[in-house]
Amino acid sequence: MTAKKIQKRLFGTNGVRGIAGKDLTPELVFTIGTALGHLRKGRIAVGRDTRTSGETLGKALKAGLLATGCTVYDCGILPTPALQYKVRQGYDGGAMITASHNPPEYNGVKIIEPDGTEMGDEETLQLEELIFGPVLPVTPWDRVGQEIQVPDSTERYIEGILRHFPGSPGRGMTVVADPGSGPACITTPKILEGLGCRVLTVNGVMDGTFPGRLPEPSAEGLRNLADLVRACGASFGVAHDGDADRAVFVDENGQFIEENAEFAIVAQNICRQKKGLVVTPVSSGQVIEETVRNEGCTIRYTPVGSIYVARTMRTLIANGEPVIFGGEGNGGLIFPDHQFCRDGGMTAAMMVSLLATSRKTLSELARELPERHIIKDKIAATKGAEILASLPLQFPGCRIDLTDGVKIFSKDAWALVRASGTEPIIRIIIDASSPEAGRALYQDLISRLKTIAG
Ligand code: MG
């Protein structure tokens, strides 16, 4: 059972994204606001990340919602998962102005459903129909909406996370947080302090120009975090992307923990406490499946994209299946006991609790994981979809999975080949038990792709 992917016109896997003022104009965001107002009506919670274009675009979005008679609850600057937590407390929907991990000039809109999940494909298609259809009518003067400011919009979110970790598990632990000048400046240090940790920060002041590092928390961008972790003897460092739905880590030596390894470490801890299903996209590293299986649990795969993971988790639970954990291999982890979306603050808290109970360092936990070797590449291809359609025929003896793109399993490795929806390229991931097995499958795959492309 997996959700099937639908290609959309404006919205990608996680909302609309574009360069502010160029692709993503205030006019377009106003139209998105009116369309959302028509579709959802009622009480809509609105938030934004720290980008410089956020205030303008947020006002355009709110104008669209108000013009269609919605009551707007302005939550100000906050992490996406904090807005998702808020929306679940009795709103008819939400909208977040954010471009997540994209560079500072970008911005975007993520639409939140009343249950706190990101909007799924079918609802997004309805929304796009309204956006691209005839100009939407606005309400007359006596029925325009009202805007209400929500003070302390992150308070219950922080409390909601702390409730999962009683007894100050972080007591005696030093942690360095790098919110990357994003909205987690006002949440993650408080969460860590609430757990009893001593907290230091890097890039801990909100700033939409992102002076310290880019919103994508890459290993290169986290050198200051790594240096401070080593200098102060911290147990780990945690960094977020631009809207803090993802969290990545450096260990006590300042070494970056690859995100699939991060997932595996957290999954191992959860699987030792309860048995059940772990849900992740087909693109996630094999280290996750092997770790989950070693702990006597089962993995379920979905198409690539956090909404497919979140929706699949919800559906499985509705069918009585014991779903214990889920997420993506990019630091976007979903804790079903907390909420059905990626949550960077919750992930940071989980790391504190996990280290407190395991009595091992983060570098030790990473070293104990099954060893895997990943190759990522992209190749130019104008007819990606056609090439992918004939690719399985090139591997007649292999098990093939078509959940998203083409996943080919050989003895010691697998390859995932996907055509980009927006660019003329094919993306390749190879995941192998040894560097040799990875290279062999990679070369075999490239030669067969060339044969197909002629
Ligand atoms: Mg994000």
Coordinates of C-alpha atoms and ligand atoms in Angstrom, one line a residue:
M1 CA 0.0 0.0 0.0
T2 CA 1.6 3.3 -1.1
A3 CA 0.3 6.7 -2.1
K4 CA 0.8 7.4 -5.8
K5 CA 2.4 10.6 -6.9
I6 CA 0.6 13.2 -9.0
Q7 CA 2.5 15.9 -11.0
K8 CA 1.2 19.4 -10.1
R9 CA 1.6 22.7 -12.0
L10 CA 2.6 25.1 -9.3
F11 CA 3.1 23.1 -6.1
G12 CA 6.1 20.7 -5.7
T13 CA 6.5 18.0 -3.1
N14 CA 6.6 20.6 -0.2
G15 CA 4.5 23.5 -1.4
V16 CA 5.3 26.4 -3.9
R17 CA 8.8 27.6 -4.1
G18 CA 10.5 30.4 -6.1
I19 CA 12.7 33.5 -6.1
A20 CA 10.8 36.1 -4.2
G21 CA 9.6 39.0 -6.3
K22 CA 10.4 37.1 -9.5
D23 CA 8.7 33.7 -9.6
L24 CA 6.9 34.2 -6.3
T25 CA 5.3 37.6 -6.5
P26 CA 3.0 39.2 -3.9
E27 CA 0.2 39.0 -6.6
L28 CA 0.7 35.2 -6.9
V29 CA 0.7 34.8 -3.1
F30 CA -2.4 36.9 -2.8
T31 CA -4.1 34.6 -5.4
I32 CA -2.9 31.5 -3.4
G33 CA -4.5 33.2 -0.3
T34 CA -7.9 33.8 -2.1
A35 CA -7.8 30.2 -3.4
L36 CA -7.1 28.8 0.0
G37 CA -9.8 31.0 1.5
H38 CA -12.3 29.6 -1.0
L39 CA -11.3 26.1 -0.4
R40 CA -11.1 26.1 3.3
K41 CA -13.0 29.1 4.7
G42 CA -13.0 29.6 8.5
R43 CA -10.1 30.0 10.8
I44 CA -6.6 29.9 9.1
A45 CA -3.3 30.1 11.1
V46 CA -0.5 31.9 9.2
G47 CA 3.2 31.9 10.0
R48 CA 6.5 32.5 8.3
D49 CA 10.2 31.9 8.6
T50 CA 12.8 34.7 8.9
R51 CA 13.3 35.5 5.2
T52 CA 13.4 39.2 4.3
S53 CA 10.6 38.7 1.8
G54 CA 8.4 37.0 4.4
E55 CA 6.6 40.0 5.7
T56 CA 5.5 41.2 2.3
L57 CA 4.5 37.8 1.1
G58 CA 2.8 37.1 4.5
K59 CA 0.7 40.2 4.1
A60 CA -0.2 39.3 0.6
L61 CA -1.3 35.8 1.7
K62 CA -3.3 37.3 4.6
A63 CA -5.0 39.8 2.3
G64 CA -6.2 37.0 0.1
L65 CA -7.5 35.1 3.0
L66 CA -9.2 38.1 4.6
A67 CA -10.7 39.2 1.2
T68 CA -12.4 35.8 1.0
G69 CA -13.9 36.1 4.5
C70 CA -11.5 34.0 6.5
T71 CA -10.4 34.8 10.1
V72 CA -6.6 35.0 10.0
Y73 CA -4.6 34.0 13.1
D74 CA -1.2 35.5 12.6
C75 CA 1.4 33.4 14.5
G76 CA 4.3 35.5 13.3
I77 CA 7.7 33.9 12.9
L78 CA 7.9 30.3 14.0
P79 CA 9.1 26.9 12.8
T80 CA 6.9 25.0 10.3
P81 CA 6.3 22.2 12.8
A82 CA 5.3 24.7 15.4
L83 CA 2.6 26.1 13.0
Q84 CA 1.5 22.5 12.2
Y85 CA 1.2 21.8 16.0
K86 CA -0.9 25.0 16.3
V87 CA -3.2 24.3 13.4
R88 CA -4.1 20.9 14.9
Q89 CA -5.5 22.8 17.9
G90 CA -8.8 23.6 16.2
Y91 CA -8.1 25.6 13.0
D92 CA -9.5 25.0 9.6
G93 CA -6.1 25.1 8.0
G94 CA -2.8 26.9 7.9
A95 CA -0.3 28.5 5.6
M96 CA 3.4 28.9 6.1
I97 CA 5.5 31.4 4.2
T98 CA 8.8 29.5 3.9
A99 CA 11.3 28.2 1.3
S100 CA 12.7 25.7 3.8
H101 CA 16.3 24.9 2.9
N102 CA 16.5 27.1 -0.3
P103 CA 18.9 30.1 -0.5
P104 CA 17.9 33.5 1.0
E105 CA 16.4 34.9 -2.2
Y106 CA 13.8 32.2 -2.3
N107 CA 10.5 32.0 -0.6
G108 CA 7.4 29.8 -0.8
V109 CA 4.1 28.7 0.7
K110 CA 3.3 25.4 2.5
I111 CA -0.4 24.7 3.1
I112 CA -1.3 22.9 6.3
E113 CA -4.3 20.7 6.7
P114 CA -6.5 20.9 9.8
D115 CA -4.8 17.7 11.1
G116 CA -1.4 19.4 10.9
T117 CA -0.1 17.5 7.8
E118 CA 1.0 19.2 4.7
M119 CA -1.6 19.4 2.0
G120 CA -1.8 16.2 -0.1
D121 CA -1.9 15.9 -3.9
E122 CA -5.7 15.8 -4.4
E123 CA -6.4 18.9 -2.3
T124 CA -3.5 20.7 -3.9
L125 CA -4.9 20.0 -7.4
Q126 CA -8.2 21.5 -6.2
L127 CA -6.3 24.5 -5.0
E128 CA -4.4 24.8 -8.3
E129 CA -7.6 24.7 -10.2
L130 CA -8.8 27.7 -8.3
I131 CA -5.5 29.5 -8.7
F132 CA -5.3 29.0 -12.4
G133 CA -9.1 29.4 -13.0
P134 CA -11.2 32.6 -13.5
V135 CA -10.4 35.4 -11.0
L136 CA -12.0 34.5 -7.7
P137 CA -14.6 36.7 -6.2
V138 CA -13.9 38.4 -2.9
T139 CA -16.4 39.0 -0.2
P140 CA -18.4 42.3 0.1
W141 CA -17.4 45.0 2.7
D142 CA -19.6 43.6 5.5
R143 CA -18.2 40.1 5.3
V144 CA -14.4 40.6 5.0
G145 CA -12.4 38.6 7.5
Q146 CA -10.7 39.7 10.7
E147 CA -7.0 39.3 11.6
I148 CA -6.1 38.2 15.1
Q149 CA -2.5 38.3 16.4
V150 CA -1.4 35.1 18.2
P151 CA 1.1 36.0 21.0
D152 CA 3.5 33.3 22.2
S153 CA 2.5 31.0 19.3
T154 CA 5.4 28.6 20.1
E155 CA 4.7 28.1 23.8
R156 CA 2.4 25.1 23.5
Y157 CA 4.6 23.5 20.8
I158 CA 7.6 23.6 23.2
E159 CA 5.5 22.3 26.0
G160 CA 4.1 19.6 23.7
I161 CA 7.6 18.3 23.0
L162 CA 8.9 18.5 26.6
R163 CA 5.9 16.5 27.7
H164 CA 7.4 13.5 25.9
F165 CA 10.6 13.6 28.0
P166 CA 9.9 13.9 31.7
G167 CA 12.7 14.0 34.3
S168 CA 15.2 16.4 32.7
P169 CA 17.1 13.8 30.6
G170 CA 19.6 16.5 29.5
R171 CA 20.9 17.2 33.0
G172 CA 24.7 17.4 32.9
M173 CA 24.7 17.5 29.1
T174 CA 26.0 20.4 27.0
V175 CA 24.5 20.9 23.6
V176 CA 25.2 23.4 20.9
A177 CA 22.3 24.5 18.7
D178 CA 22.6 26.1 15.3
P179 CA 19.2 27.4 14.2
G180 CA 20.8 29.0 11.2
S181 CA 19.3 32.5 12.0
G182 CA 15.9 30.8 11.3
P183 CA 12.7 30.5 13.4
A184 CA 14.2 27.7 15.6
C185 CA 16.2 30.5 17.3
I186 CA 13.0 30.9 19.5
T187 CA 12.3 27.2 20.0
T188 CA 15.2 24.8 19.9
P189 CA 17.4 26.4 22.6
K190 CA 14.2 26.6 24.9
I191 CA 13.4 23.0 24.2
L192 CA 17.0 21.9 25.0
E193 CA 17.0 24.0 28.2
G194 CA 13.6 22.6 29.1
L195 CA 15.3 19.1 29.0
G196 CA 17.9 20.3 31.5
C197 CA 20.8 20.8 29.0
R198 CA 23.3 23.6 29.1
V199 CA 22.8 25.2 25.7
L200 CA 25.1 27.3 23.6
T201 CA 24.1 28.7 20.2
V202 CA 25.6 29.5 16.8
N203 CA 23.6 31.7 14.4
G204 CA 21.1 32.0 17.2
V205 CA 19.7 35.5 16.3
M206 CA 16.9 35.6 13.7
D207 CA 18.1 37.2 10.5
G208 CA 16.6 36.8 7.0
T209 CA 19.9 37.5 5.3
F210 CA 21.3 34.4 6.9
P211 CA 24.7 36.0 7.6
G212 CA 26.3 32.9 9.2
R213 CA 25.4 30.1 6.8
L214 CA 22.8 29.1 4.2
P215 CA 19.5 27.7 5.2
E216 CA 20.6 24.2 4.0
P217 CA 22.4 22.6 7.0
S218 CA 25.2 21.0 5.0
A219 CA 28.4 19.7 6.6
E220 CA 30.4 22.6 5.1
G221 CA 28.1 25.2 6.5
L222 CA 28.3 23.7 10.0
R223 CA 32.0 24.3 10.7
N224 CA 31.3 27.0 13.4
L225 CA 28.9 24.6 15.1
A226 CA 31.5 21.8 15.0
D227 CA 34.2 24.1 16.4
L228 CA 32.1 25.2 19.3
V229 CA 31.0 21.6 20.0
R230 CA 34.7 20.6 20.3
A231 CA 35.7 23.7 22.2
C232 CA 33.0 23.4 24.9
G233 CA 33.0 19.6 25.2
A234 CA 29.4 19.3 24.1
S235 CA 27.7 16.0 23.7
F236 CA 26.5 17.0 20.2
G237 CA 25.6 19.9 18.0
V238 CA 22.2 20.2 16.3
A239 CA 21.4 22.4 13.2
H240 CA 18.2 23.1 11.4
D241 CA 17.1 24.0 7.9
G242 CA 15.4 27.3 7.2
D243 CA 12.0 26.3 8.7
A244 CA 13.3 23.8 11.2
D245 CA 11.3 20.8 10.1
R246 CA 14.6 19.1 9.7
A247 CA 17.4 18.6 12.2
V248 CA 21.0 17.3 11.5
F249 CA 23.7 16.6 13.9
V250 CA 27.5 16.7 14.5
D251 CA 28.9 14.3 17.1
E252 CA 31.0 15.2 20.2
N253 CA 34.0 15.4 17.9
G254 CA 32.4 17.8 15.5
Q255 CA 31.9 15.1 12.9
F256 CA 28.8 15.5 10.7
I257 CA 26.4 12.6 11.1
E258 CA 25.1 11.6 7.7
E259 CA 21.3 12.0 7.7
N260 CA 20.5 8.3 6.9
A261 CA 22.8 7.3 9.8
E262 CA 20.9 9.9 12.0
F263 CA 17.6 8.3 11.0
A264 CA 19.0 4.8 11.8
I265 CA 20.3 5.9 15.2
V266 CA 16.9 7.3 16.2
A267 CA 15.1 4.4 14.7
Q268 CA 17.2 1.9 16.6
N269 CA 16.4 3.6 19.8
I270 CA 12.6 3.6 19.1
C271 CA 12.6 0.0 17.9
R272 CA 14.3 -1.1 21.1
Q273 CA 11.3 0.4 23.1
K274 CA 8.5 -0.9 20.9
K275 CA 8.0 -3.1 17.9
G276 CA 6.2 -2.1 14.7
L277 CA 6.5 -0.4 11.4
V278 CA 9.0 2.3 10.3
V279 CA 7.9 4.3 7.2
T280 CA 10.3 6.0 4.8
P281 CA 10.7 6.9 1.1
V282 CA 12.4 4.5 -1.3
S283 CA 15.3 6.9 -1.6
S284 CA 16.3 6.4 2.1
G285 CA 19.5 4.6 2.8
Q286 CA 19.7 0.9 3.3
V287 CA 21.3 1.5 6.7
I288 CA 17.8 2.4 7.9
E289 CA 16.2 -0.9 6.7
E290 CA 19.0 -3.0 8.1
T291 CA 19.0 -1.3 11.5
V292 CA 15.2 -1.6 11.7
R293 CA 15.3 -5.2 10.8
N294 CA 18.1 -6.0 13.2
E295 CA 15.8 -4.7 16.0
G296 CA 13.0 -7.0 14.9
C297 CA 10.9 -4.3 13.2
T298 CA 9.6 -3.8 9.7
I299 CA 10.1 -1.1 7.1
R300 CA 7.5 0.3 4.7
Y301 CA 8.4 2.3 1.7
T302 CA 6.6 5.3 0.1
P303 CA 7.2 7.6 -2.9
V304 CA 9.8 10.4 -2.2
G305 CA 8.3 13.3 -0.2
S306 CA 7.4 13.8 3.4
I307 CA 3.7 14.1 2.7
Y308 CA 3.7 10.6 1.3
V309 CA 5.4 9.3 4.5
A310 CA 3.1 11.2 6.8
R311 CA -0.1 10.2 4.9
T312 CA 1.1 6.5 4.7
M313 CA 1.7 6.5 8.4
R314 CA -1.8 7.9 9.1
T315 CA -3.4 5.4 6.8
L316 CA -1.5 2.4 8.3
I317 CA -2.5 3.5 11.8
A318 CA -6.1 3.9 10.7
N319 CA -5.9 0.3 9.5
G320 CA -4.7 -0.8 12.9
E321 CA -1.0 -1.2 12.0
P322 CA 1.6 -0.5 14.7
V323 CA 3.5 2.5 13.1
I324 CA 6.2 3.6 15.5
F325 CA 8.4 6.0 13.5
G326 CA 8.9 7.5 10.0
G327 CA 10.6 10.2 8.0
E328 CA 13.1 11.0 5.3
G329 CA 16.9 10.3 5.1
N330 CA 17.5 14.1 5.1
G331 CA 17.0 14.8 8.8
G332 CA 13.2 15.2 8.4
L333 CA 11.9 12.8 11.1
I334 CA 8.3 12.1 12.0
F335 CA 7.3 10.9 15.5
P336 CA 3.7 9.7 15.4
D337 CA 3.2 10.0 19.1
H338 CA 3.9 13.7 18.7
Q339 CA 2.6 14.8 15.3
F340 CA 2.4 13.6 11.7
C341 CA 5.0 15.9 10.2
R342 CA 8.7 16.4 10.2
D343 CA 9.8 18.1 13.4
G344 CA 13.4 19.4 13.9
G345 CA 12.8 20.5 17.5
M346 CA 11.3 17.1 18.4
T347 CA 14.3 15.4 16.7
A348 CA 16.8 17.5 18.8
A349 CA 14.9 16.6 22.0
M350 CA 14.9 12.9 21.0
M351 CA 18.7 13.0 20.5
V352 CA 19.1 14.3 24.1
S353 CA 16.9 11.5 25.5
L354 CA 18.5 8.8 23.4
L355 CA 22.0 9.7 24.4
A356 CA 21.0 10.0 28.1
T357 CA 19.6 6.4 28.0
S358 CA 22.1 4.7 25.7
R359 CA 25.2 5.8 27.8
K360 CA 27.1 5.9 24.5
T361 CA 28.5 8.8 22.6
L362 CA 26.9 9.8 19.3
S363 CA 30.1 8.9 17.5
E364 CA 30.0 5.4 19.0
L365 CA 26.4 5.0 18.0
A366 CA 27.3 6.0 14.4
R367 CA 30.2 3.6 14.3
E368 CA 28.1 0.7 15.3
L369 CA 25.7 1.1 12.4
P370 CA 25.8 -1.3 9.4
E371 CA 28.4 0.0 6.9
R372 CA 26.9 1.2 3.6
H373 CA 28.3 3.2 0.7
I374 CA 26.3 5.7 -1.2
I375 CA 26.9 7.3 -4.7
K376 CA 24.7 10.2 -5.8
D377 CA 24.8 11.5 -9.3
K378 CA 22.6 13.2 -11.9
I379 CA 22.8 13.0 -15.6
A380 CA 21.3 15.2 -18.4
A381 CA 18.4 13.5 -20.1
T382 CA 15.5 15.2 -22.0
K383 CA 13.3 12.1 -22.2
G384 CA 13.7 11.0 -18.6
A385 CA 10.3 9.4 -18.4
E386 CA 10.8 7.3 -21.6
I387 CA 14.2 6.2 -20.5
L388 CA 12.9 5.1 -17.1
A389 CA 10.0 3.2 -18.7
S390 CA 12.4 0.9 -20.6
L391 CA 15.0 0.7 -17.8
P392 CA 13.5 -2.4 -16.1
L393 CA 14.0 -4.4 -19.4
Q394 CA 17.7 -3.8 -19.1
F395 CA 17.8 -5.7 -15.8
P396 CA 15.8 -8.8 -16.5
G397 CA 17.3 -10.9 -13.6
C398 CA 16.9 -8.2 -10.9
R399 CA 14.1 -7.4 -8.5
I400 CA 12.6 -4.1 -9.5
D401 CA 10.5 -1.7 -7.4
L402 CA 8.4 1.0 -9.0
T403 CA 7.1 2.9 -6.0
D404 CA 8.9 6.0 -7.2
G405 CA 11.1 5.9 -10.3
V406 CA 12.9 2.6 -10.9
K407 CA 14.7 0.9 -8.0
I408 CA 16.9 -2.0 -9.1
F409 CA 18.2 -4.5 -6.6
S410 CA 21.4 -6.5 -7.3
K411 CA 23.1 -8.8 -4.9
D412 CA 25.1 -6.3 -2.8
A413 CA 23.6 -3.0 -3.9
W414 CA 20.6 -1.2 -5.2
A415 CA 20.1 1.7 -7.6
L416 CA 17.3 4.2 -7.5
V417 CA 16.8 6.1 -10.8
R418 CA 14.2 9.0 -10.9
A419 CA 13.4 11.6 -13.6
S420 CA 13.2 15.1 -12.3
G421 CA 9.7 16.7 -12.6
T422 CA 11.2 20.2 -13.1
E423 CA 14.5 19.8 -14.9
P424 CA 15.8 17.6 -17.8
I425 CA 17.8 15.4 -15.6
I426 CA 17.8 11.9 -14.2
R427 CA 18.8 11.4 -10.6
I428 CA 20.7 8.3 -9.4
I429 CA 21.3 7.0 -5.9
I430 CA 23.4 3.8 -5.5
D431 CA 23.5 2.2 -2.0
A432 CA 25.9 -0.7 -1.6
S433 CA 27.5 -2.9 1.0
S434 CA 31.0 -2.1 -0.3
P435 CA 32.6 0.6 -2.5
E436 CA 33.3 -2.0 -5.2
A437 CA 29.7 -3.3 -5.3
G438 CA 28.6 0.3 -5.6
R439 CA 30.9 1.2 -8.4
A440 CA 30.1 -1.9 -10.3
L441 CA 26.4 -1.2 -10.2
Y442 CA 26.9 2.4 -11.0
Q443 CA 29.0 1.6 -14.1
D444 CA 26.6 -1.0 -15.3
L445 CA 23.6 1.4 -14.8
I446 CA 25.3 4.2 -16.7
S447 CA 26.1 2.0 -19.7
R448 CA 22.6 0.7 -19.9
L449 CA 21.1 4.2 -19.6
K450 CA 23.4 5.2 -22.5
T451 CA 22.2 2.2 -24.5
I452 CA 18.5 3.3 -24.0
A453 CA 19.2 6.9 -24.7
G454 CA 20.9 5.8 -28.0
Ligands
MG1 MG 12.3 22.4 5.8

